[in-house]
Amino acid sequence: MSTTRMRHGSFLVGLSAVALAAAAILPVGVAAQDEVQRGGTLIVAADGTSFPANLNPAINTSNGAVYISGKVVETLAEMGTEGLEPRLATSWEGSDDGMTFTVNLREGVTWSDGQPFTSADVKFSAEEAWTVGQSLGRGVLANLDTVETPDPLTAVFRFSTPTPGSLIENALPFISAVIPAHVYQGTDFATNPDNELNLRPVGTGPFVIGEIRPGELIRLTKN
């Protein structure tokens, strides 16, 4: 069992067994009634018994990896308490014939290195990561021909045979972690899990990978 700690703007994952904090068993709604606490330490029980060797959620969708990297690399949409919620995408729509799936992207997003996020990153992620390194992505996007980028905030997925838009929509929280083309292009990240880029993924999320002590901890720092 692993543990996660957040303190003063950092998010720390250590691989030692701990007891659940008493607050974890409070009735639903109690925390929401109290004033938001800032600072301090958060300890969360998490699954996974070994130190993750690959933290890139664009190719590794296992719980142990996504639990950590989900704070670093964002998806087009996430599953919320009331259904699917936009993240890097603002909206999406499949065509009636199932041959295209159009995604509209959020404006003004930047990568943690300061470069702008655009539809080119979605195209790269879909064609070079989701359909190469992921078993789920290869299944859902099996008939993907190409991703067109008519402008920086629009990505159009084109398929060789009809693919239900609802299938893609429901899979977005699991397959659509977007990584920056300008960082990963030309590397062997998708075929070589040991590539250093997979242990320190670059994303648009609220945290970045900080200190790593193999077998001991991974510290995420505020983006």
PDB file of C-alpha atoms in Angstrom:
ATOM      1  CA  MET A   1       0.000   0.000   0.000  1.00  0.00           C
ATOM      2  CA  SER A   2       1.288   3.488  -0.772  1.00  0.00           C
ATOM      3  CA  THR A   3       0.694   6.816   0.899  1.00  0.00           C
ATOM      4  CA  THR A   4       0.283  10.313  -0.420  1.00  0.00           C
ATOM      5  CA  ARG A   5       1.103  13.523   1.429  1.00  0.00           C
ATOM      6  CA  MET A   6       0.436  17.115   0.433  1.00  0.00           C
ATOM      7  CA  ARG A   7       2.182  19.842   2.404  1.00  0.00           C
ATOM      8  CA  HIS A   8       2.791  23.517   1.685  1.00  0.00           C
ATOM      9  CA  GLY A   9       2.179  23.262  -2.049  1.00  0.00           C
ATOM     10  CA  SER A  10       3.770  19.877  -2.602  1.00  0.00           C
ATOM     11  CA  PHE A  11       2.282  16.451  -3.206  1.00  0.00           C
ATOM     12  CA  LEU A  12       4.365  13.546  -1.917  1.00  0.00           C
ATOM     13  CA  VAL A  13       3.908   9.860  -2.660  1.00  0.00           C
ATOM     14  CA  GLY A  14       5.762   7.382  -0.438  1.00  0.00           C
ATOM     15  CA  LEU A  15       5.580   3.612  -0.570  1.00  0.00           C
ATOM     16  CA  SER A  16       5.074   2.627   3.078  1.00  0.00           C
ATOM     17  CA  ALA A  17       1.970   1.216   4.763  1.00  0.00           C
ATOM     18  CA  VAL A  18      -0.033   3.621   6.906  1.00  0.00           C
ATOM     19  CA  ALA A  19      -3.318   3.736   8.742  1.00  0.00           C
ATOM     20  CA  LEU A  20      -6.136   5.814   7.287  1.00  0.00           C
ATOM     21  CA  ALA A  21      -6.571   9.224   8.861  1.00  0.00           C
ATOM     22  CA  ALA A  22      -9.649   9.516  11.039  1.00  0.00           C
ATOM     23  CA  ALA A  23     -11.018  12.215   8.756  1.00  0.00           C
ATOM     24  CA  ALA A  24     -11.342   9.661   5.982  1.00  0.00           C
ATOM     25  CA  ILE A  25     -14.282   8.027   7.743  1.00  0.00           C
ATOM     26  CA  LEU A  26     -16.218  11.183   8.543  1.00  0.00           C
ATOM     27  CA  PRO A  27     -19.759  11.270   7.144  1.00  0.00           C
ATOM     28  CA  VAL A  28     -20.083  12.633   3.630  1.00  0.00           C
ATOM     29  CA  GLY A  29     -20.581  16.395   3.665  1.00  0.00           C
ATOM     30  CA  VAL A  30     -18.836  17.124   6.967  1.00  0.00           C
ATOM     31  CA  ALA A  31     -15.665  18.441   5.329  1.00  0.00           C
ATOM     32  CA  ALA A  32     -17.639  20.679   2.994  1.00  0.00           C
ATOM     33  CA  GLN A  33     -19.280  22.423   5.940  1.00  0.00           C
ATOM     34  CA  ASP A  34     -15.969  23.451   7.493  1.00  0.00           C
ATOM     35  CA  GLU A  35     -13.726  26.277   6.388  1.00  0.00           C
ATOM     36  CA  VAL A  36     -11.106  25.225   3.844  1.00  0.00           C
ATOM     37  CA  GLN A  37      -7.842  24.331   5.562  1.00  0.00           C
ATOM     38  CA  ARG A  38      -4.644  25.456   3.883  1.00  0.00           C
ATOM     39  CA  GLY A  39      -1.293  23.823   4.507  1.00  0.00           C
ATOM     40  CA  GLY A  40      -0.843  20.827   6.757  1.00  0.00           C
ATOM     41  CA  THR A  41      -0.390  17.208   5.703  1.00  0.00           C
ATOM     42  CA  LEU A  42      -2.803  14.956   3.812  1.00  0.00           C
ATOM     43  CA  ILE A  43      -2.320  11.184   4.087  1.00  0.00           C
ATOM     44  CA  VAL A  44      -4.247   8.987   1.663  1.00  0.00           C
ATOM     45  CA  ALA A  45      -4.207   5.211   1.324  1.00  0.00           C
ATOM     46  CA  ALA A  46      -3.584   4.194  -2.298  1.00  0.00           C
ATOM     47  CA  ASP A  47      -3.301   0.966  -4.236  1.00  0.00           C
ATOM     48  CA  GLY A  48      -0.050  -0.269  -5.700  1.00  0.00           C
ATOM     49  CA  THR A  49       2.702  -2.227  -4.015  1.00  0.00           C
ATOM     50  CA  SER A  50       5.739  -1.385  -6.151  1.00  0.00           C
ATOM     51  CA  PHE A  51       7.515   1.788  -7.174  1.00  0.00           C
ATOM     52  CA  PRO A  52       6.135   2.898 -10.593  1.00  0.00           C
ATOM     53  CA  ALA A  53       8.715   2.751 -13.364  1.00  0.00           C
ATOM     54  CA  ASN A  54       6.505   4.538 -15.905  1.00  0.00           C
ATOM     55  CA  LEU A  55       4.460   7.598 -14.914  1.00  0.00           C
ATOM     56  CA  ASN A  56       3.386   8.663 -18.408  1.00  0.00           C
ATOM     57  CA  PRO A  57      -0.439   8.310 -18.468  1.00  0.00           C
ATOM     58  CA  ALA A  58      -0.524   8.757 -22.247  1.00  0.00           C
ATOM     59  CA  ILE A  59       0.898   5.229 -22.558  1.00  0.00           C
ATOM     60  CA  ASN A  60       0.473   3.769 -19.060  1.00  0.00           C
ATOM     61  CA  THR A  61      -3.111   3.848 -17.770  1.00  0.00           C
ATOM     62  CA  SER A  62      -2.567   1.623 -14.720  1.00  0.00           C
ATOM     63  CA  ASN A  63      -3.961   2.904 -11.411  1.00  0.00           C
ATOM     64  CA  GLY A  64      -0.520   3.095  -9.813  1.00  0.00           C
ATOM     65  CA  ALA A  65       0.750   5.482 -12.497  1.00  0.00           C
ATOM     66  CA  VAL A  66      -2.378   7.570 -13.060  1.00  0.00           C
ATOM     67  CA  TYR A  67      -2.867   8.078  -9.311  1.00  0.00           C
ATOM     68  CA  ILE A  68       0.333  10.134  -9.340  1.00  0.00           C
ATOM     69  CA  SER A  69       0.611  11.503 -12.869  1.00  0.00           C
ATOM     70  CA  GLY A  70      -3.036  12.557 -13.001  1.00  0.00           C
ATOM     71  CA  LYS A  71      -1.935  15.618 -11.014  1.00  0.00           C
ATOM     72  CA  VAL A  72       0.674  16.425 -13.686  1.00  0.00           C
ATOM     73  CA  VAL A  73      -0.790  15.416 -17.066  1.00  0.00           C
ATOM     74  CA  GLU A  74      -4.406  16.303 -17.863  1.00  0.00           C
ATOM     75  CA  THR A  75      -6.954  14.548 -20.067  1.00  0.00           C
ATOM     76  CA  LEU A  76      -9.449  16.047 -22.503  1.00  0.00           C
ATOM     77  CA  ALA A  77     -12.243  15.200 -20.039  1.00  0.00           C
ATOM     78  CA  GLU A  78     -12.623  13.645 -16.590  1.00  0.00           C
ATOM     79  CA  MET A  79     -15.395  11.769 -14.845  1.00  0.00           C
ATOM     80  CA  GLY A  80     -16.935  14.001 -12.187  1.00  0.00           C
ATOM     81  CA  THR A  81     -19.589  13.472  -9.545  1.00  0.00           C
ATOM     82  CA  GLU A  82     -22.333  14.241 -12.064  1.00  0.00           C
ATOM     83  CA  GLY A  83     -20.852  12.727 -15.196  1.00  0.00           C
ATOM     84  CA  LEU A  84     -18.224  13.682 -17.757  1.00  0.00           C
ATOM     85  CA  GLU A  85     -16.571  17.078 -17.165  1.00  0.00           C
ATOM     86  CA  PRO A  86     -14.379  19.066 -19.609  1.00  0.00           C
ATOM     87  CA  ARG A  87     -10.695  19.523 -18.828  1.00  0.00           C
ATOM     88  CA  LEU A  88      -8.380  20.352 -21.735  1.00  0.00           C
ATOM     89  CA  ALA A  89     -11.417  20.137 -24.003  1.00  0.00           C
ATOM     90  CA  THR A  90     -14.394  22.458 -23.701  1.00  0.00           C
ATOM     91  CA  SER A  91     -16.756  20.364 -25.834  1.00  0.00           C
ATOM     92  CA  TRP A  92     -16.817  17.440 -28.266  1.00  0.00           C
ATOM     93  CA  GLU A  93     -19.205  15.934 -30.799  1.00  0.00           C
ATOM     94  CA  GLY A  94     -19.314  12.841 -32.969  1.00  0.00           C
ATOM     95  CA  SER A  95     -20.759  12.991 -36.468  1.00  0.00           C
ATOM     96  CA  ASP A  96     -23.986  11.149 -37.291  1.00  0.00           C
ATOM     97  CA  ASP A  97     -22.151   8.760 -39.625  1.00  0.00           C
ATOM     98  CA  GLY A  98     -19.478   7.943 -37.021  1.00  0.00           C
ATOM     99  CA  MET A  99     -16.649   8.981 -39.323  1.00  0.00           C
ATOM    100  CA  THR A 100     -15.466  12.031 -37.365  1.00  0.00           C
ATOM    101  CA  PHE A 101     -15.202  13.132 -33.746  1.00  0.00           C
ATOM    102  CA  THR A 102     -14.531  16.841 -33.221  1.00  0.00           C
ATOM    103  CA  VAL A 103     -12.955  18.201 -30.039  1.00  0.00           C
ATOM    104  CA  ASN A 104     -12.876  21.899 -29.137  1.00  0.00           C
ATOM    105  CA  LEU A 105      -9.959  22.818 -26.869  1.00  0.00           C
ATOM    106  CA  ARG A 106      -9.500  25.200 -23.978  1.00  0.00           C
ATOM    107  CA  GLU A 107      -7.867  28.511 -24.814  1.00  0.00           C
ATOM    108  CA  GLY A 108      -4.914  29.993 -22.914  1.00  0.00           C
ATOM    109  CA  VAL A 109      -3.519  26.709 -21.540  1.00  0.00           C
ATOM    110  CA  THR A 110       0.272  26.351 -21.268  1.00  0.00           C
ATOM    111  CA  TRP A 111       2.580  23.441 -20.569  1.00  0.00           C
ATOM    112  CA  SER A 112       4.618  23.540 -17.380  1.00  0.00           C
ATOM    113  CA  ASP A 113       7.602  24.706 -19.453  1.00  0.00           C
ATOM    114  CA  GLY A 114       5.613  27.739 -20.640  1.00  0.00           C
ATOM    115  CA  GLN A 115       4.900  26.605 -24.212  1.00  0.00           C
ATOM    116  CA  PRO A 116       1.279  26.914 -25.452  1.00  0.00           C
ATOM    117  CA  PHE A 117      -1.023  23.898 -25.582  1.00  0.00           C
ATOM    118  CA  THR A 118      -2.601  23.427 -29.031  1.00  0.00           C
ATOM    119  CA  SER A 119      -4.424  20.892 -31.190  1.00  0.00           C
ATOM    120  CA  ALA A 120      -1.031  19.732 -32.500  1.00  0.00           C
ATOM    121  CA  ASP A 121      -0.408  18.208 -29.065  1.00  0.00           C
ATOM    122  CA  VAL A 122      -3.711  16.314 -29.232  1.00  0.00           C
ATOM    123  CA  LYS A 123      -2.855  15.027 -32.705  1.00  0.00           C
ATOM    124  CA  PHE A 124       0.587  13.879 -31.550  1.00  0.00           C
ATOM    125  CA  SER A 125      -0.781  12.236 -28.399  1.00  0.00           C
ATOM    126  CA  ALA A 126      -3.495  10.345 -30.293  1.00  0.00           C
ATOM    127  CA  GLU A 127      -1.333   9.184 -33.178  1.00  0.00           C
ATOM    128  CA  GLU A 128       1.949   8.558 -31.346  1.00  0.00           C
ATOM    129  CA  ALA A 129       0.889   7.591 -27.810  1.00  0.00           C
ATOM    130  CA  TRP A 130      -2.740   6.533 -27.280  1.00  0.00           C
ATOM    131  CA  THR A 131      -2.805   4.216 -30.312  1.00  0.00           C
ATOM    132  CA  VAL A 132       0.753   2.948 -29.795  1.00  0.00           C
ATOM    133  CA  GLY A 133       1.448   2.484 -26.095  1.00  0.00           C
ATOM    134  CA  GLN A 134      -2.059   1.908 -24.718  1.00  0.00           C
ATOM    135  CA  SER A 135      -4.080  -1.287 -25.041  1.00  0.00           C
ATOM    136  CA  LEU A 136      -7.328   0.608 -24.365  1.00  0.00           C
ATOM    137  CA  GLY A 137      -6.439   3.389 -26.783  1.00  0.00           C
ATOM    138  CA  ARG A 138      -5.592   0.895 -29.513  1.00  0.00           C
ATOM    139  CA  GLY A 139      -9.003  -0.686 -29.047  1.00  0.00           C
ATOM    140  CA  VAL A 140     -11.160   2.441 -28.918  1.00  0.00           C
ATOM    141  CA  LEU A 141      -9.242   4.200 -31.698  1.00  0.00           C
ATOM    142  CA  ALA A 142      -8.561   1.071 -33.764  1.00  0.00           C
ATOM    143  CA  ASN A 143     -10.013   2.647 -36.928  1.00  0.00           C
ATOM    144  CA  LEU A 144      -8.420   6.082 -36.525  1.00  0.00           C
ATOM    145  CA  ASP A 145      -6.979   7.324 -39.806  1.00  0.00           C
ATOM    146  CA  THR A 146      -5.671  10.703 -38.746  1.00  0.00           C
ATOM    147  CA  VAL A 147      -6.308  13.718 -36.507  1.00  0.00           C
ATOM    148  CA  GLU A 148      -6.714  16.958 -38.411  1.00  0.00           C
ATOM    149  CA  THR A 149      -5.925  20.338 -36.841  1.00  0.00           C
ATOM    150  CA  PRO A 150      -7.789  23.052 -38.783  1.00  0.00           C
ATOM    151  CA  ASP A 151      -6.842  25.586 -36.106  1.00  0.00           C
ATOM    152  CA  PRO A 152      -4.940  25.575 -32.765  1.00  0.00           C
ATOM    153  CA  LEU A 153      -8.102  24.926 -30.747  1.00  0.00           C
ATOM    154  CA  THR A 154      -9.796  22.247 -32.872  1.00  0.00           C
ATOM    155  CA  ALA A 155      -8.898  18.586 -33.327  1.00  0.00           C
ATOM    156  CA  VAL A 156     -10.898  16.435 -35.748  1.00  0.00           C
ATOM    157  CA  PHE A 157     -10.512  12.661 -35.398  1.00  0.00           C
ATOM    158  CA  ARG A 158     -11.188  10.935 -38.731  1.00  0.00           C
ATOM    159  CA  PHE A 159     -11.944   7.213 -38.922  1.00  0.00           C
ATOM    160  CA  SER A 160     -11.741   4.654 -41.742  1.00  0.00           C
ATOM    161  CA  THR A 161     -14.936   2.929 -40.586  1.00  0.00           C
ATOM    162  CA  PRO A 162     -17.810   4.246 -38.437  1.00  0.00           C
ATOM    163  CA  THR A 163     -16.864   4.599 -34.762  1.00  0.00           C
ATOM    164  CA  PRO A 164     -19.639   5.586 -32.312  1.00  0.00           C
ATOM    165  CA  GLY A 165     -19.064   8.989 -30.759  1.00  0.00           C
ATOM    166  CA  SER A 166     -20.439   7.682 -27.470  1.00  0.00           C
ATOM    167  CA  LEU A 167     -17.668   5.062 -27.344  1.00  0.00           C
ATOM    168  CA  ILE A 168     -14.964   7.698 -27.666  1.00  0.00           C
ATOM    169  CA  GLU A 169     -16.722  10.074 -25.269  1.00  0.00           C
ATOM    170  CA  ASN A 170     -16.971   7.466 -22.520  1.00  0.00           C
ATOM    171  CA  ALA A 171     -13.304   6.556 -22.968  1.00  0.00           C
ATOM    172  CA  LEU A 172     -11.953  10.126 -22.768  1.00  0.00           C
ATOM    173  CA  PRO A 173     -11.157  10.026 -19.014  1.00  0.00           C
ATOM    174  CA  PHE A 174      -9.051   6.894 -19.542  1.00  0.00           C
ATOM    175  CA  ILE A 175      -7.291   7.269 -22.898  1.00  0.00           C
ATOM    176  CA  SER A 176      -6.904  11.011 -23.516  1.00  0.00           C
ATOM    177  CA  ALA A 177      -3.957  12.166 -21.368  1.00  0.00           C
ATOM    178  CA  VAL A 178      -2.306  14.815 -23.568  1.00  0.00           C
ATOM    179  CA  ILE A 179       1.477  15.220 -23.697  1.00  0.00           C
ATOM    180  CA  PRO A 180       3.457  17.991 -25.452  1.00  0.00           C
ATOM    181  CA  ALA A 181       4.598  17.249 -28.988  1.00  0.00           C
ATOM    182  CA  HIS A 182       7.547  19.632 -28.686  1.00  0.00           C
ATOM    183  CA  VAL A 183       8.979  17.542 -25.822  1.00  0.00           C
ATOM    184  CA  TYR A 184       8.237  13.969 -26.942  1.00  0.00           C
ATOM    185  CA  GLN A 185       8.430  14.131 -30.726  1.00  0.00           C
ATOM    186  CA  GLY A 186      11.421  12.230 -32.122  1.00  0.00           C
ATOM    187  CA  THR A 187      11.958  10.171 -28.954  1.00  0.00           C
ATOM    188  CA  ASP A 188      11.303   6.482 -28.260  1.00  0.00           C
ATOM    189  CA  PHE A 189       9.007   7.136 -25.276  1.00  0.00           C
ATOM    190  CA  ALA A 190       6.158   4.989 -26.629  1.00  0.00           C
ATOM    191  CA  THR A 191       8.286   1.911 -27.309  1.00  0.00           C
ATOM    192  CA  ASN A 192      10.813   2.300 -24.483  1.00  0.00           C
ATOM    193  CA  PRO A 193       9.152   2.432 -21.047  1.00  0.00           C
ATOM    194  CA  ASP A 194      12.544   3.198 -19.483  1.00  0.00           C
ATOM    195  CA  ASN A 195      12.855   6.493 -21.348  1.00  0.00           C
ATOM    196  CA  GLU A 196      13.470   9.205 -18.736  1.00  0.00           C
ATOM    197  CA  LEU A 197      10.559  11.200 -20.176  1.00  0.00           C
ATOM    198  CA  ASN A 198       8.193   8.517 -18.899  1.00  0.00           C
ATOM    199  CA  LEU A 199       9.370   8.920 -15.316  1.00  0.00           C
ATOM    200  CA  ARG A 200       9.153  12.723 -15.458  1.00  0.00           C
ATOM    201  CA  PRO A 201       6.166  13.467 -17.720  1.00  0.00           C
ATOM    202  CA  VAL A 202       5.505  17.075 -18.742  1.00  0.00           C
ATOM    203  CA  GLY A 203       1.914  18.257 -18.491  1.00  0.00           C
ATOM    204  CA  THR A 204      -0.532  21.131 -18.014  1.00  0.00           C
ATOM    205  CA  GLY A 205      -1.756  20.088 -14.560  1.00  0.00           C
ATOM    206  CA  PRO A 206      -1.447  21.794 -11.155  1.00  0.00           C
ATOM    207  CA  PHE A 207       1.738  19.918 -10.221  1.00  0.00           C
ATOM    208  CA  VAL A 208       5.089  18.985 -11.786  1.00  0.00           C
ATOM    209  CA  ILE A 209       7.380  16.074 -10.994  1.00  0.00           C
ATOM    210  CA  GLY A 210       9.925  17.195  -8.412  1.00  0.00           C
ATOM    211  CA  GLU A 211      12.177  14.982  -6.331  1.00  0.00           C
ATOM    212  CA  ILE A 212      12.303  11.243  -7.076  1.00  0.00           C
ATOM    213  CA  ARG A 213      13.968   8.722  -4.770  1.00  0.00           C
ATOM    214  CA  PRO A 214      13.581   5.318  -6.448  1.00  0.00           C
ATOM    215  CA  GLY A 215      11.826   2.876  -4.156  1.00  0.00           C
ATOM    216  CA  GLU A 216      11.080   5.582  -1.592  1.00  0.00           C
ATOM    217  CA  LEU A 217       9.176   8.671  -2.754  1.00  0.00           C
ATOM    218  CA  ILE A 218       8.024  10.886  -5.592  1.00  0.00           C
ATOM    219  CA  ARG A 219       7.483  14.535  -4.704  1.00  0.00           C
ATOM    220  CA  LEU A 220       5.197  16.671  -6.827  1.00  0.00           C
ATOM    221  CA  THR A 221       5.645  20.426  -6.548  1.00  0.00           C
ATOM    222  CA  LYS A 222       3.207  23.200  -7.378  1.00  0.00           C
ATOM    223  CA  ASN A 223       3.093  24.237 -11.036  1.00  0.00           C
TER     224      ASN A 223
END
